mmCIF file of C-alpha atoms in Angstrom:
data_model
loop_
_atom_site.group_PDB
_atom_site.id
_atom_site.type_symbol
_atom_site.label_atom_id
_atom_site.label_comp_id
_atom_site.label_asym_id
_atom_site.label_seq_id
_atom_site.Cartn_x
_atom_site.Cartn_y
_atom_site.Cartn_z
ATOM 1 C CA MET A 1 -98.197 165.686 -97.165
ATOM 2 C CA MET A 2 -97.186 163.520 -95.287
ATOM 3 C CA ILE A 3 -93.276 163.946 -95.991
ATOM 4 C CA GLN A 4 -92.145 166.978 -97.482
ATOM 5 C CA LEU A 5 -88.283 168.120 -97.640
ATOM 6 C CA LYS A 6 -86.909 171.055 -98.961
ATOM 7 C CA GLY A 7 -83.382 171.485 -99.755
ATOM 8 C CA ILE A 8 -81.806 168.852 -97.325
ATOM 9 C CA ASN A 9 -78.118 169.427 -97.803
ATOM 10 C CA LYS A 10 -75.871 166.609 -95.796
ATOM 11 C CA THR A 11 -71.676 166.806 -95.693
ATOM 12 C CA TYR A 12 -70.040 164.084 -93.539
ATOM 13 C CA PHE A 13 -66.509 164.399 -92.369
ATOM 14 C CA ASN A 14 -64.434 161.867 -92.337
ATOM 15 C CA GLY A 15 -60.623 163.311 -92.765
ATOM 16 C CA ALA A 16 -61.579 165.218 -95.955
ATOM 17 C CA PRO A 17 -65.148 166.671 -96.124
ATOM 18 C CA LEU A 18 -68.339 164.389 -98.394
ATOM 19 C CA HIS A 19 -70.968 166.068 -99.670
ATOM 20 C CA VAL A 20 -73.382 163.189 -99.552
ATOM 21 C CA LEU A 21 -76.910 165.136 -99.828
ATOM 22 C CA LYS A 22 -76.609 168.269 -102.247
ATOM 23 C CA GLY A 23 -80.091 170.500 -101.530
ATOM 24 C CA ILE A 24 -82.540 167.876 -101.973
ATOM 25 C CA ASP A 25 -86.690 168.360 -102.906
ATOM 26 C CA LEU A 26 -88.830 165.783 -101.240
ATOM 27 C CA ASP A 27 -92.775 165.507 -101.332
ATOM 28 C CA ILE A 28 -94.298 162.211 -100.147
ATOM 29 C CA GLU A 29 -97.593 161.749 -99.862
ATOM 30 C CA LYS A 30 -100.068 159.412 -97.535
ATOM 31 C CA GLY A 31 -100.422 155.898 -98.368
ATOM 32 C CA GLU A 32 -97.300 156.184 -101.473
ATOM 33 C CA MET A 33 -95.056 153.721 -102.379
ATOM 34 C CA VAL A 34 -92.160 154.933 -103.529
ATOM 35 C CA SER A 35 -88.467 153.369 -104.390
ATOM 36 C CA ILE A 36 -85.373 155.308 -104.586
ATOM 37 C CA MET A 37 -82.371 154.144 -106.899
ATOM 38 C CA GLY A 38 -78.978 154.729 -108.458
ATOM 39 C CA ALA A 39 -75.562 153.794 -107.616
ATOM 40 C CA SER A 40 -73.442 153.012 -103.951
ATOM 41 C CA GLY A 41 -72.709 156.523 -103.023
ATOM 42 C CA SER A 42 -75.159 158.101 -104.517
ATOM 43 C CA GLY A 43 -76.845 159.071 -100.818
ATOM 44 C CA LYS A 44 -79.392 156.564 -100.967
ATOM 45 C CA SER A 45 -79.583 155.172 -97.260
ATOM 46 C CA THR A 46 -78.550 158.761 -96.304
ATOM 47 C CA LEU A 47 -81.592 159.889 -97.238
ATOM 48 C CA LEU A 48 -83.738 156.726 -96.027
ATOM 49 C CA ASN A 49 -81.809 157.448 -92.606
ATOM 50 C CA ILE A 50 -82.902 161.301 -92.603
ATOM 51 C CA LEU A 51 -86.224 159.872 -92.744
ATOM 52 C CA GLY A 52 -85.910 157.674 -90.068
ATOM 53 C CA ILE A 53 -84.928 160.397 -87.665
ATOM 54 C CA LEU A 54 -81.414 158.012 -87.904
ATOM 55 C CA ASP A 55 -79.534 160.772 -88.055
ATOM 56 C CA THR A 56 -79.824 164.311 -88.908
ATOM 57 C CA TYR A 57 -79.076 166.216 -92.565
ATOM 58 C CA ASP A 58 -76.973 169.898 -91.949
ATOM 59 C CA THR A 59 -79.506 172.721 -93.731
ATOM 60 C CA GLY A 60 -82.717 173.076 -95.045
ATOM 61 C CA THR A 61 -86.332 171.393 -94.017
ATOM 62 C CA TYR A 62 -87.206 168.240 -93.191
ATOM 63 C CA LEU A 63 -91.220 167.803 -92.276
ATOM 64 C CA LEU A 64 -93.201 164.885 -91.444
ATOM 65 C CA ASN A 65 -96.823 165.823 -90.721
ATOM 66 C CA GLY A 66 -96.316 169.464 -90.883
ATOM 67 C CA GLN A 67 -94.061 168.628 -87.912
ATOM 68 C CA LEU A 68 -90.027 169.937 -88.255
ATOM 69 C CA ILE A 69 -87.938 167.094 -87.651
ATOM 70 C CA GLN A 70 -84.670 168.767 -85.999
ATOM 71 C CA ASN A 71 -83.351 169.536 -83.330
ATOM 72 C CA LEU A 72 -85.506 166.625 -81.299
ATOM 73 C CA SER A 73 -84.961 164.629 -77.999
ATOM 74 C CA GLU A 74 -83.450 161.222 -78.436
ATOM 75 C CA SER A 75 -87.136 160.382 -77.133
ATOM 76 C CA ARG A 76 -88.759 162.277 -79.238
ATOM 77 C CA ALA A 77 -86.948 160.703 -81.647
ATOM 78 C CA ALA A 78 -87.707 157.275 -81.054
ATOM 79 C CA GLU A 79 -91.209 158.267 -80.657
ATOM 80 C CA LEU A 80 -91.357 159.116 -83.901
ATOM 81 C CA ARG A 81 -89.052 156.380 -85.798
ATOM 82 C CA HIS A 82 -90.582 155.035 -88.099
ATOM 83 C CA GLY A 83 -91.038 150.907 -88.925
ATOM 84 C CA PHE A 84 -87.325 150.499 -91.194
ATOM 85 C CA ILE A 85 -86.484 146.849 -91.829
ATOM 86 C CA PHE A 86 -83.274 146.779 -93.321
ATOM 87 C CA GLN A 87 -81.318 143.825 -95.831
ATOM 88 C CA SER A 88 -80.020 142.293 -93.021
ATOM 89 C CA PHE A 89 -83.354 141.951 -91.503
ATOM 90 C CA ASN A 90 -81.581 142.309 -87.882
ATOM 91 C CA LEU A 91 -83.108 139.787 -85.952
ATOM 92 C CA ILE A 92 -82.776 139.239 -82.780
ATOM 93 C CA SER A 93 -80.634 135.847 -82.921
ATOM 94 C CA PHE A 94 -80.579 134.606 -79.235
ATOM 95 C CA LYS A 95 -85.167 135.100 -79.462
ATOM 96 C CA ASN A 96 -87.541 133.265 -81.262
ATOM 97 C CA ALA A 97 -89.827 134.641 -84.095
ATOM 98 C CA VAL A 98 -91.966 135.697 -81.963
ATOM 99 C CA GLU A 99 -90.271 137.412 -79.369
ATOM 100 C CA ASN A 100 -88.332 139.527 -82.186
ATOM 101 C CA VAL A 101 -91.885 140.432 -83.211
ATOM 102 C CA ALA A 102 -93.271 141.832 -80.530
ATOM 103 C CA LEU A 103 -89.645 143.913 -79.493
ATOM 104 C CA PRO A 104 -91.172 147.086 -80.599
ATOM 105 C CA LEU A 105 -94.470 145.906 -78.177
ATOM 106 C CA TYR A 106 -91.377 145.220 -74.781
ATOM 107 C CA TYR A 107 -89.953 148.811 -75.783
ATOM 108 C CA GLN A 108 -94.009 150.577 -75.021
ATOM 109 C CA GLY A 109 -93.762 148.838 -72.485
ATOM 110 C CA VAL A 110 -97.096 146.496 -73.256
ATOM 111 C CA SER A 111 -97.727 143.060 -70.981
ATOM 112 C CA ARG A 112 -96.061 139.921 -71.794
ATOM 113 C CA LYS A 113 -98.533 138.531 -72.222
ATOM 114 C CA LYS A 114 -100.302 140.615 -74.993
ATOM 115 C CA ARG A 115 -97.357 141.715 -76.917
ATOM 116 C CA ASN A 116 -96.948 137.444 -77.527
ATOM 117 C CA ALA A 117 -100.434 137.376 -78.510
ATOM 118 C CA MET A 118 -99.871 139.934 -81.275
ATOM 119 C CA ALA A 119 -96.556 139.280 -82.615
ATOM 120 C CA LEU A 120 -98.749 136.148 -82.990
ATOM 121 C CA GLU A 121 -101.249 137.576 -84.947
ATOM 122 C CA TYR A 122 -98.724 139.662 -87.349
ATOM 123 C CA LEU A 123 -96.742 136.386 -87.555
ATOM 124 C CA ASP A 124 -99.899 134.997 -89.106
ATOM 125 C CA MET A 125 -100.476 137.640 -91.367
ATOM 126 C CA VAL A 126 -97.100 136.864 -92.832
ATOM 127 C CA GLY A 127 -97.816 133.413 -93.221
ATOM 128 C CA LEU A 128 -95.599 132.223 -90.227
ATOM 129 C CA LYS A 129 -97.761 131.505 -87.365
ATOM 130 C CA ASP A 130 -96.215 127.301 -87.469
ATOM 131 C CA TRP A 131 -92.783 129.574 -87.339
ATOM 132 C CA ALA A 132 -93.391 130.979 -83.798
ATOM 133 C CA ASP A 133 -91.367 129.012 -81.302
ATOM 134 C CA HIS A 134 -88.226 128.797 -84.532
ATOM 135 C CA MET A 135 -84.841 130.488 -83.616
ATOM 136 C CA PRO A 136 -83.168 133.122 -86.697
ATOM 137 C CA ASN A 137 -80.938 130.472 -87.434
ATOM 138 C CA GLU A 138 -83.832 128.573 -88.412
ATOM 139 C CA MET A 139 -85.362 129.788 -90.811
ATOM 140 C CA SER A 140 -83.970 130.470 -94.519
ATOM 141 C CA GLY A 141 -83.712 133.958 -95.660
ATOM 142 C CA GLY A 142 -86.902 134.862 -96.925
ATOM 143 C CA GLN A 143 -88.878 133.421 -93.726
ATOM 144 C CA LYS A 144 -86.590 135.672 -91.513
ATOM 145 C CA GLN A 145 -87.914 138.850 -93.644
ATOM 146 C CA ARG A 146 -91.366 138.452 -93.335
ATOM 147 C CA VAL A 147 -90.300 137.863 -89.264
ATOM 148 C CA ALA A 148 -89.284 142.126 -89.744
ATOM 149 C CA ILE A 149 -91.279 142.909 -91.433
ATOM 150 C CA ALA A 150 -93.857 141.391 -89.033
ATOM 151 C CA ARG A 151 -92.028 143.588 -86.133
ATOM 152 C CA ALA A 152 -92.545 146.165 -88.135
ATOM 153 C CA LEU A 153 -95.533 146.638 -89.035
ATOM 154 C CA ILE A 154 -96.796 146.004 -85.220
ATOM 155 C CA ALA A 155 -95.555 149.263 -84.372
ATOM 156 C CA LYS A 156 -98.256 150.785 -86.056
ATOM 157 C CA PRO A 157 -95.676 153.144 -87.944
ATOM 158 C CA GLN A 158 -96.737 156.100 -89.987
ATOM 159 C CA ILE A 159 -94.113 154.916 -92.837
ATOM 160 C CA ILE A 160 -92.588 151.715 -93.370
ATOM 161 C CA LEU A 161 -88.726 152.474 -94.537
ATOM 162 C CA ALA A 162 -87.128 149.374 -96.498
ATOM 163 C CA ASP A 163 -83.127 148.806 -96.840
ATOM 164 C CA GLU A 164 -83.065 146.760 -99.872
ATOM 165 C CA PRO A 165 -85.086 144.323 -98.542
ATOM 166 C CA THR A 166 -84.999 141.828 -101.113
ATOM 167 C CA GLY A 167 -80.977 142.013 -101.334
ATOM 168 C CA ALA A 168 -80.049 138.286 -99.821
ATOM 169 C CA LEU A 169 -82.904 137.176 -101.040
ATOM 170 C CA ASP A 170 -83.253 134.371 -104.063
ATOM 171 C CA SER A 171 -85.935 135.597 -106.550
ATOM 172 C CA THR A 172 -88.954 133.110 -106.097
ATOM 173 C CA THR A 173 -88.556 134.459 -102.061
ATOM 174 C CA THR A 174 -87.953 138.225 -103.133
ATOM 175 C CA VAL A 175 -91.281 137.655 -105.204
ATOM 176 C CA GLU A 176 -92.923 136.288 -101.788
ATOM 177 C CA VAL A 177 -92.040 140.250 -99.577
ATOM 178 C CA MET A 178 -92.995 142.358 -102.321
ATOM 179 C CA GLU A 179 -96.617 141.134 -102.668
ATOM 180 C CA LEU A 180 -95.957 140.482 -98.462
ATOM 181 C CA LEU A 181 -95.222 144.743 -99.045
ATOM 182 C CA ARG A 182 -97.684 145.552 -101.806
ATOM 183 C CA SER A 183 -100.156 143.880 -100.086
ATOM 184 C CA VAL A 184 -99.259 146.022 -96.369
ATOM 185 C CA ASN A 185 -99.241 149.217 -99.521
ATOM 186 C CA GLN A 186 -102.798 149.148 -100.305
ATOM 187 C CA GLU A 187 -104.130 148.445 -97.096
ATOM 188 C CA GLY A 188 -103.190 152.314 -96.808
ATOM 189 C CA MET A 189 -99.765 152.426 -95.137
ATOM 190 C CA THR A 190 -96.824 154.529 -96.853
ATOM 191 C CA MET A 191 -93.431 152.845 -97.766
ATOM 192 C CA VAL A 192 -90.222 153.853 -99.385
ATOM 193 C CA ILE A 193 -87.885 151.474 -100.645
ATOM 194 C CA VAL A 194 -84.445 151.600 -100.938
ATOM 195 C CA THR A 195 -83.584 149.519 -103.698
ATOM 196 C CA HIS A 196 -81.478 147.499 -106.847
ATOM 197 C CA GLU A 197 -83.930 145.940 -108.242
ATOM 198 C CA MET A 198 -85.787 147.983 -111.253
ATOM 199 C CA ASN A 199 -87.927 144.836 -112.404
ATOM 200 C CA PHE A 200 -89.107 145.775 -108.226
ATOM 201 C CA ALA A 201 -89.392 148.965 -108.025
ATOM 202 C CA ARG A 202 -91.126 149.470 -111.216
ATOM 203 C CA GLU A 203 -94.215 146.838 -110.693
ATOM 204 C CA ILE A 204 -94.104 147.598 -107.166
ATOM 205 C CA SER A 205 -94.333 151.600 -106.481
ATOM 206 C CA ASN A 206 -96.309 154.636 -107.380
ATOM 207 C CA ARG A 207 -93.105 156.721 -108.251
ATOM 208 C CA VAL A 208 -89.268 155.754 -108.839
ATOM 209 C CA ILE A 209 -86.766 158.430 -108.190
ATOM 210 C CA PHE A 210 -83.653 157.777 -109.039
ATOM 211 C CA MET A 211 -80.380 159.324 -107.323
ATOM 212 C CA ASP A 212 -76.813 160.679 -108.534
ATOM 213 C CA GLN A 213 -74.069 161.736 -106.226
ATOM 214 C CA GLY A 214 -76.496 163.579 -103.945
ATOM 215 C CA VAL A 215 -79.438 164.944 -105.840
ATOM 216 C CA ILE A 216 -82.639 163.768 -108.035
#
């Protein structure tokens, strides 16, 4: 089992305590595509951030490939952090498409020449090779999201975690991005996707998980 969550609790103290996750148990197998749905404030994004080691949990256990994810040093957490794709793309506005995609390799110490060549390959894979020199403000929402997907993939993550990856896109572009994520998953990539779109979830996932007020 790739991901094993047992009894995960999370409370935020922002004035009054807010108990966001209330004893979450969840197993996800390697290569699975899981969608998480639920109303705003149900705990979906908090769960995704814990899976992605961007946030900590209070009690319970989180095993990733059998390794306990708890009290990690920042450098170890960064090593383990998975490919993340956000609704807002989070591209760097003053870098072109190639430089944005190559960024994870820069942090891995890969030479400029090699990382740019690899970034071009990944842009080609998402159908944007001709847009390599374009800046984010010259691209449509769908193109930006595909650049973000290429950037997540280039680091060869174990898992892709996506928070509303089609939330800012029109219906045609949503289908394009959905197809791209599905093809990546079919090559064996484990994916966990938070989405509001029932059709997206049903069509693309092995399993749809509904959250409500901090429980599954």
